[in-house]
Amino acid sequence: MLIFKEPAINSPVSTKTPFLALILGILAVSTASVLIRFAQAEAASIVIAAYRLGLAALVLLIVVLPRQWTVLRALPRRTLALAALAGLFLAFHFAAWITSLEHTTVASSVVLVTTAPLWVAMLSGLVLHERIAPAVWLGLGVALLGGVVVGVSGECTLAGGQVSCPPLSYFISGKNTWGNFLALLGAWMSGAYLLVGRKVRPQLSLGTYVLLVYGTAAIVLLALAAFSGQPFTGFQPQTYLWLAGLALIPQLLGHSAFNWALRYLPAAFVSVALLGEPIGTVILAFLLLRESPTPLELGGGLLILLGIALASRATAGPAPAPAENKTGDPA
């Protein structure tokens, strides 16, 4: 992707550059909820996910494939398998999380899916041999708490200095069990997507990596959407506009920014940064949908920002020179 120009082989990267990429990524993925809200007026959730990855993959086929075809043909099977595995995890993340919203409360779904950074941090040492600094664990905890506050804000109220929420049984009752499991599955799949991406990204240019990952995810989601029997066409023109926006902004720009940063930053920190998405979503909902944030949403947003700040201070330092790129010129 030309937007995220990668350095020459073994060239150092400015300490601030990956963090700036994460900020750009957070701003871009924050548009997803609003665009999905608009598209859901006509399109089913699984169809929206299929359009999001399918259109993104189509753009990459046109832009990246002609330049990287020779590189792709020469890639080792193990590298191809790992990239495809990351795409499979990404597809299952979208399918599980979006479907969970049909079977449980939004609050439960959001809280459970935002546990992804916890699983990444727990497994980074085992899978990637990346040591997690104590300050990152602290930032993770604070940011997760903020995510929980934002997640339950739709069901809880703050009045007279007291928070009033439904009983715990409301969130974990039998009718919500399947949806809660799907949301948790979405968190596991998101964590696995980041862990595999962190392992394989240093071996591939960004364009090559996202072409393989988004392409695999698109094939899986298109198959799932077709199996669901939901219509792919017959929408109003503005719905196609929202679907195209999902592919271009949160997927091609947002997720690609996170994937670019994965080459230079620990997977655990990149996953913590993803928790900044609700903040951008609340801001955009206020600007575009005239939905004013509640005091709980504002408080949760401040906790998320504090957690990200704590984790970033522990992660900041000279960014490592990228591993030797065996895939030719970066895309």
CSV table of C-alpha atoms in Angstrom, one decimal:
chain,number,residue,atom,x,y,z
A,1,MET,CA,0.0,0.0,0.0
A,2,LEU,CA,1.5,3.3,-1.1
A,3,ILE,CA,0.0,5.1,1.9
A,4,PHE,CA,2.3,3.2,4.3
A,5,LYS,CA,5.7,3.4,2.6
A,6,GLU,CA,8.1,1.0,4.2
A,7,PRO,CA,11.8,1.7,4.7
A,8,ALA,CA,14.7,0.2,2.8
A,9,ILE,CA,16.0,-3.1,4.1
A,10,ASN,CA,17.6,-2.8,7.5
A,11,SER,CA,16.9,0.9,7.7
A,12,PRO,CA,15.8,2.2,11.2
A,13,VAL,CA,12.4,3.6,11.6
A,14,SER,CA,11.6,6.8,13.6
A,15,THR,CA,10.4,6.0,17.1
A,16,LYS,CA,7.2,7.9,16.6
A,17,THR,CA,6.2,6.6,13.1
A,18,PRO,CA,4.6,3.3,14.2
A,19,PHE,CA,2.6,5.2,17.0
A,20,LEU,CA,1.4,7.7,14.4
A,21,ALA,CA,0.3,4.8,12.2
A,22,LEU,CA,-1.7,3.4,15.1
A,23,ILE,CA,-3.4,6.8,15.7
A,24,LEU,CA,-4.4,6.9,12.0
A,25,GLY,CA,-5.6,3.3,12.2
A,26,ILE,CA,-7.8,4.0,15.3
A,27,LEU,CA,-9.4,7.0,13.5
A,28,ALA,CA,-10.1,4.9,10.4
A,29,VAL,CA,-11.5,1.8,12.1
A,30,SER,CA,-13.7,4.1,14.3
A,31,THR,CA,-15.8,4.8,11.2
A,32,ALA,CA,-16.8,1.2,10.9
A,33,SER,CA,-19.6,1.2,13.5
A,34,VAL,CA,-21.3,4.2,11.9
A,35,LEU,CA,-21.0,2.8,8.4
A,36,ILE,CA,-22.3,-0.5,9.5
A,37,ARG,CA,-25.2,1.2,11.2
A,38,PHE,CA,-26.1,2.9,7.9
A,39,ALA,CA,-25.6,-0.3,5.8
A,40,GLN,CA,-27.7,-2.5,8.2
A,41,ALA,CA,-30.8,-0.6,7.1
A,42,GLU,CA,-30.9,-3.0,4.1
A,43,ALA,CA,-28.0,-5.5,4.3
A,44,ALA,CA,-27.6,-8.4,6.6
A,45,SER,CA,-24.6,-8.3,8.9
A,46,ILE,CA,-22.7,-11.3,7.4
A,47,VAL,CA,-23.2,-9.7,3.9
A,48,ILE,CA,-21.8,-6.5,5.1
A,49,ALA,CA,-18.7,-8.3,6.4
A,50,ALA,CA,-18.4,-10.1,3.1
A,51,TYR,CA,-18.6,-6.8,1.1
A,52,ARG,CA,-16.1,-5.2,3.4
A,53,LEU,CA,-13.4,-7.8,2.9
A,54,GLY,CA,-14.4,-8.6,-0.7
A,55,LEU,CA,-14.2,-5.1,-2.0
A,56,ALA,CA,-10.9,-4.5,-0.1
A,57,ALA,CA,-9.4,-7.7,-1.6
A,58,LEU,CA,-10.6,-6.6,-5.1
A,59,VAL,CA,-8.8,-3.2,-4.8
A,60,LEU,CA,-5.6,-5.1,-3.7
A,61,LEU,CA,-5.9,-7.5,-6.6
A,62,ILE,CA,-5.9,-4.5,-9.0
A,63,VAL,CA,-3.2,-2.4,-7.3
A,64,VAL,CA,-0.9,-4.9,-5.7
A,65,LEU,CA,-1.1,-8.2,-7.6
A,66,PRO,CA,0.5,-7.0,-10.9
A,67,ARG,CA,3.5,-5.6,-9.0
A,68,GLN,CA,3.9,-8.5,-6.6
A,69,TRP,CA,3.0,-11.5,-8.7
A,70,THR,CA,6.6,-12.7,-9.1
A,71,VAL,CA,7.2,-12.3,-5.4
A,72,LEU,CA,4.0,-14.2,-4.5
A,73,ARG,CA,5.0,-17.1,-6.7
A,74,ALA,CA,8.3,-17.4,-5.0
A,75,LEU,CA,7.0,-17.3,-1.4
A,76,PRO,CA,7.7,-20.4,0.7
A,77,ARG,CA,4.7,-22.5,1.4
A,78,ARG,CA,5.0,-21.9,5.2
A,79,THR,CA,4.8,-18.1,4.7
A,80,LEU,CA,1.8,-18.5,2.5
A,81,ALA,CA,0.1,-20.8,5.0
A,82,LEU,CA,0.7,-18.4,7.9
A,83,ALA,CA,-0.7,-15.4,5.9
A,84,ALA,CA,-3.7,-17.5,5.0
A,85,LEU,CA,-4.1,-18.6,8.6
A,86,ALA,CA,-4.2,-14.9,9.7
A,87,GLY,CA,-6.9,-14.3,7.0
A,88,LEU,CA,-8.9,-17.2,8.3
A,89,PHE,CA,-8.8,-15.9,11.9
A,90,LEU,CA,-9.8,-12.4,10.6
A,91,ALA,CA,-12.8,-13.8,8.8
A,92,PHE,CA,-13.9,-15.8,11.8
A,93,HIS,CA,-13.5,-12.7,14.0
A,94,PHE,CA,-15.9,-10.7,11.9
A,95,ALA,CA,-18.4,-13.6,11.4
A,96,ALA,CA,-18.5,-14.5,15.1
A,97,TRP,CA,-18.6,-10.9,16.5
A,98,ILE,CA,-21.2,-9.6,14.1
A,99,THR,CA,-23.4,-12.7,14.6
A,100,SER,CA,-23.1,-12.3,18.3
A,101,LEU,CA,-25.0,-9.1,18.1
A,102,GLU,CA,-28.1,-11.0,17.0
A,103,HIS,CA,-28.1,-13.2,20.1
A,104,THR,CA,-26.9,-11.1,23.0
A,105,THR,CA,-26.9,-7.5,24.3
A,106,VAL,CA,-24.6,-5.0,22.6
A,107,ALA,CA,-23.1,-4.4,26.1
A,108,SER,CA,-22.1,-8.1,26.6
A,109,SER,CA,-20.8,-8.4,23.0
A,110,VAL,CA,-18.6,-5.3,23.2
A,111,VAL,CA,-17.2,-6.2,26.6
A,112,LEU,CA,-16.3,-9.7,25.6
A,113,VAL,CA,-14.9,-8.9,22.2
A,114,THR,CA,-12.6,-6.2,23.7
A,115,THR,CA,-10.9,-8.9,25.8
A,116,ALA,CA,-8.8,-9.6,22.7
A,117,PRO,CA,-5.7,-7.7,24.0
A,118,LEU,CA,-5.7,-9.8,27.2
A,119,TRP,CA,-5.4,-13.0,25.2
A,120,VAL,CA,-2.7,-11.5,23.0
A,121,ALA,CA,-0.7,-10.4,26.0
A,122,MET,CA,-1.1,-13.8,27.7
A,123,LEU,CA,0.1,-15.7,24.6
A,124,SER,CA,2.8,-13.3,23.3
A,125,GLY,CA,5.5,-14.8,25.5
A,126,LEU,CA,4.6,-18.3,24.5
A,127,VAL,CA,4.0,-17.8,20.8
A,128,LEU,CA,6.2,-14.8,20.0
A,129,HIS,CA,8.7,-14.9,22.9
A,130,GLU,CA,7.9,-11.2,23.5
A,131,ARG,CA,8.3,-10.0,27.1
A,132,ILE,CA,5.4,-7.9,28.3
A,133,ALA,CA,6.6,-5.0,30.5
A,134,PRO,CA,4.7,-4.5,33.8
A,135,ALA,CA,3.6,-1.1,32.6
A,136,VAL,CA,2.0,-2.7,29.5
A,137,TRP,CA,0.0,-5.0,31.8
A,138,LEU,CA,-1.1,-2.0,33.8
A,139,GLY,CA,-2.1,-0.1,30.7
A,140,LEU,CA,-3.9,-3.2,29.4
A,141,GLY,CA,-5.9,-3.5,32.7
A,142,VAL,CA,-6.9,0.2,32.7
A,143,ALA,CA,-7.8,0.2,29.0
A,144,LEU,CA,-9.9,-3.0,29.4
A,145,LEU,CA,-11.7,-1.5,32.4
A,146,GLY,CA,-12.5,1.5,30.2
A,147,GLY,CA,-13.7,-0.9,27.5
A,148,VAL,CA,-16.0,-2.6,30.0
A,149,VAL,CA,-17.4,0.8,31.1
A,150,VAL,CA,-18.1,1.9,27.5
A,151,GLY,CA,-19.6,-1.5,26.8
A,152,VAL,CA,-22.1,-1.4,29.6
A,153,SER,CA,-22.9,2.3,29.3
A,154,GLY,CA,-25.9,1.5,27.1
A,155,GLU,CA,-27.4,-0.6,29.8
A,156,CYS,CA,-26.3,1.3,32.9
A,157,THR,CA,-27.1,4.8,34.1
A,158,LEU,CA,-25.3,7.3,36.2
A,159,ALA,CA,-27.5,9.5,38.4
A,160,GLY,CA,-26.8,11.2,41.7
A,161,GLY,CA,-23.2,10.0,41.7
A,162,GLN,CA,-24.5,6.3,41.6
A,163,VAL,CA,-24.2,3.8,38.8
A,164,SER,CA,-27.3,1.7,38.3
A,165,CYS,CA,-27.0,-1.5,36.1
A,166,PRO,CA,-29.2,-4.5,35.4
A,167,PRO,CA,-28.4,-7.7,37.5
A,168,LEU,CA,-25.5,-9.9,36.3
A,169,SER,CA,-28.1,-12.5,35.2
A,170,TYR,CA,-29.3,-10.0,32.5
A,171,PHE,CA,-25.9,-10.3,30.8
A,172,ILE,CA,-25.3,-14.0,31.2
A,173,SER,CA,-28.8,-15.4,31.1
A,174,GLY,CA,-29.4,-18.6,29.1
A,175,LYS,CA,-30.9,-16.8,26.1
A,176,ASN,CA,-27.7,-14.8,25.8
A,177,THR,CA,-25.2,-17.7,26.3
A,178,TRP,CA,-24.7,-18.4,22.6
A,179,GLY,CA,-24.2,-14.8,21.7
A,180,ASN,CA,-21.8,-14.3,24.6
A,181,PHE,CA,-19.8,-17.3,23.4
A,182,LEU,CA,-19.7,-15.9,19.8
A,183,ALA,CA,-18.4,-12.5,21.1
A,184,LEU,CA,-15.7,-14.3,23.1
A,185,LEU,CA,-14.8,-16.4,20.1
A,186,GLY,CA,-14.5,-13.1,18.1
A,187,ALA,CA,-12.0,-11.9,20.7
A,188,TRP,CA,-10.0,-15.1,20.5
A,189,MET,CA,-10.0,-14.9,16.7
A,190,SER,CA,-8.9,-11.3,16.8
A,191,GLY,CA,-6.1,-12.1,19.1
A,192,ALA,CA,-4.9,-15.0,16.9
A,193,TYR,CA,-5.1,-12.8,13.8
A,194,LEU,CA,-2.7,-10.3,15.5
A,195,LEU,CA,-0.3,-13.0,16.9
A,196,VAL,CA,0.0,-14.7,13.5
A,197,GLY,CA,0.4,-11.3,11.8
A,198,ARG,CA,3.2,-10.3,14.1
A,199,LYS,CA,5.0,-13.5,13.3
A,200,VAL,CA,4.7,-13.3,9.5
A,201,ARG,CA,4.6,-9.6,8.8
A,202,PRO,CA,8.4,-9.0,9.0
A,203,GLN,CA,8.8,-11.5,6.2
A,204,LEU,CA,6.5,-9.7,3.8
A,205,SER,CA,5.9,-6.3,2.4
A,206,LEU,CA,2.7,-4.7,3.6
A,207,GLY,CA,1.0,-4.9,0.2
A,208,THR,CA,1.8,-8.6,-0.2
A,209,TYR,CA,0.7,-9.4,3.4
A,210,VAL,CA,-2.7,-7.7,3.3
A,211,LEU,CA,-3.4,-9.1,-0.2
A,212,LEU,CA,-3.0,-12.6,1.1
A,213,VAL,CA,-4.8,-12.0,4.5
A,214,TYR,CA,-7.7,-9.9,3.2
A,215,GLY,CA,-8.1,-12.2,0.2
A,216,THR,CA,-8.4,-15.3,2.4
A,217,ALA,CA,-10.8,-13.5,4.7
A,218,ALA,CA,-12.9,-12.4,1.7
A,219,ILE,CA,-13.2,-15.9,0.3
A,220,VAL,CA,-14.3,-17.3,3.7
A,221,LEU,CA,-16.8,-14.5,4.4
A,222,LEU,CA,-18.3,-14.7,0.9
A,223,ALA,CA,-18.8,-18.4,1.3
A,224,LEU,CA,-20.4,-17.9,4.7
A,225,ALA,CA,-22.7,-15.2,3.4
A,226,ALA,CA,-23.7,-17.3,0.4
A,227,PHE,CA,-24.4,-20.2,2.7
A,228,SER,CA,-26.6,-17.9,4.9
A,229,GLY,CA,-28.9,-17.3,1.9
A,230,GLN,CA,-29.0,-13.5,2.5
A,231,PRO,CA,-29.3,-11.3,-0.6
A,232,PHE,CA,-26.2,-9.6,-2.0
A,233,THR,CA,-28.0,-7.2,-4.3
A,234,GLY,CA,-31.1,-5.2,-4.6
A,235,PHE,CA,-30.0,-2.4,-2.2
A,236,GLN,CA,-30.4,1.3,-2.6
A,237,PRO,CA,-27.4,3.2,-4.1
A,238,GLN,CA,-26.4,4.7,-0.7
A,239,THR,CA,-26.1,1.3,0.8
A,240,TYR,CA,-23.5,0.3,-1.7
A,241,LEU,CA,-21.7,3.6,-0.9
A,242,TRP,CA,-21.6,2.6,2.8
A,243,LEU,CA,-20.3,-0.8,1.9
A,244,ALA,CA,-17.6,0.7,-0.3
A,245,GLY,CA,-16.7,3.1,2.5
A,246,LEU,CA,-16.3,0.1,4.9
A,247,ALA,CA,-13.8,-1.5,2.5
A,248,LEU,CA,-11.8,1.7,1.9
A,249,ILE,CA,-11.6,3.4,5.3
A,250,PRO,CA,-11.7,1.0,8.2
A,251,GLN,CA,-10.4,-2.0,6.3
A,252,LEU,CA,-7.8,-0.8,3.7
A,253,LEU,CA,-6.7,2.3,5.7
A,254,GLY,CA,-7.4,1.3,9.3
A,255,HIS,CA,-6.5,-2.4,9.4
A,256,SER,CA,-3.6,-1.8,7.1
A,257,ALA,CA,-2.2,0.8,9.4
A,258,PHE,CA,-2.3,-1.7,12.3
A,259,ASN,CA,-0.7,-4.4,10.1
A,260,TRP,CA,2.0,-1.9,9.1
A,261,ALA,CA,2.7,-1.2,12.8
A,262,LEU,CA,2.9,-4.9,13.6
A,263,ARG,CA,6.2,-5.0,11.9
A,264,TYR,CA,7.7,-2.7,14.5
A,265,LEU,CA,5.7,-2.9,17.7
A,266,PRO,CA,4.8,-5.9,20.0
A,267,ALA,CA,1.5,-7.6,19.2
A,268,ALA,CA,0.3,-6.9,22.7
A,269,PHE,CA,0.7,-3.2,22.4
A,270,VAL,CA,-1.0,-3.1,19.0
A,271,SER,CA,-3.9,-5.0,20.4
A,272,VAL,CA,-4.2,-2.5,23.3
A,273,ALA,CA,-4.2,0.4,20.8
A,274,LEU,CA,-7.2,-1.2,19.1
A,275,LEU,CA,-9.2,-0.4,22.3
A,276,GLY,CA,-9.1,3.2,21.2
A,277,GLU,CA,-11.7,2.4,18.6
A,278,PRO,CA,-14.8,3.1,20.9
A,279,ILE,CA,-13.5,6.6,21.5
A,280,GLY,CA,-13.5,7.5,17.9
A,281,THR,CA,-16.8,5.8,17.4
A,282,VAL,CA,-18.4,7.8,20.2
A,283,ILE,CA,-17.1,11.0,18.6
A,284,LEU,CA,-18.3,10.1,15.1
A,285,ALA,CA,-21.7,9.1,16.5
A,286,PHE,CA,-22.0,12.5,18.1
A,287,LEU,CA,-21.0,14.3,14.9
A,288,LEU,CA,-22.9,12.2,12.3
A,289,LEU,CA,-25.7,10.6,14.2
A,290,ARG,CA,-26.3,13.3,16.9
A,291,GLU,CA,-25.9,10.7,19.6
A,292,SER,CA,-24.5,12.5,22.6
A,293,PRO,CA,-22.0,10.4,24.7
A,294,THR,CA,-23.2,9.5,28.2
A,295,PRO,CA,-21.1,10.3,31.3
A,296,LEU,CA,-20.2,6.6,31.5
A,297,GLU,CA,-19.0,6.6,27.9
A,298,LEU,CA,-16.9,9.7,28.6
A,299,GLY,CA,-15.4,8.1,31.7
A,300,GLY,CA,-14.7,4.8,30.0
A,301,GLY,CA,-13.1,6.7,27.1
A,302,LEU,CA,-10.7,8.5,29.5
A,303,LEU,CA,-9.7,5.2,31.0
A,304,ILE,CA,-9.0,3.8,27.6
A,305,LEU,CA,-6.8,6.8,26.7
A,306,LEU,CA,-5.0,6.5,30.0
A,307,GLY,CA,-4.4,2.8,29.5
A,308,ILE,CA,-3.0,3.3,26.0
A,309,ALA,CA,-0.8,6.1,27.3
A,310,LEU,CA,0.6,3.9,30.0
A,311,ALA,CA,1.3,1.0,27.6
A,312,SER,CA,2.8,3.3,25.0
A,313,ARG,CA,5.3,4.8,27.5
A,314,ALA,CA,6.5,1.3,28.3
A,315,THR,CA,6.6,0.3,24.6
A,316,ALA,CA,8.3,3.5,23.3
A,317,GLY,CA,11.9,3.2,22.4
A,318,PRO,CA,14.1,3.0,19.3
A,319,ALA,CA,12.0,1.1,16.8
A,320,PRO,CA,14.0,-1.9,15.5
A,321,ALA,CA,15.3,-2.1,12.0
A,322,PRO,CA,13.0,-4.3,10.0
A,323,ALA,CA,14.1,-7.8,9.3
A,324,GLU,CA,15.4,-8.5,5.8
A,325,ASN,CA,12.5,-8.2,3.4
A,326,LYS,CA,12.5,-11.2,1.1
A,327,THR,CA,9.6,-10.2,-0.9
A,328,GLY,CA,11.0,-7.4,-3.1
A,329,ASP,CA,10.0,-3.8,-3.0
A,330,PRO,CA,7.4,-2.8,-0.4
A,331,ALA,CA,4.0,-2.1,-1.7
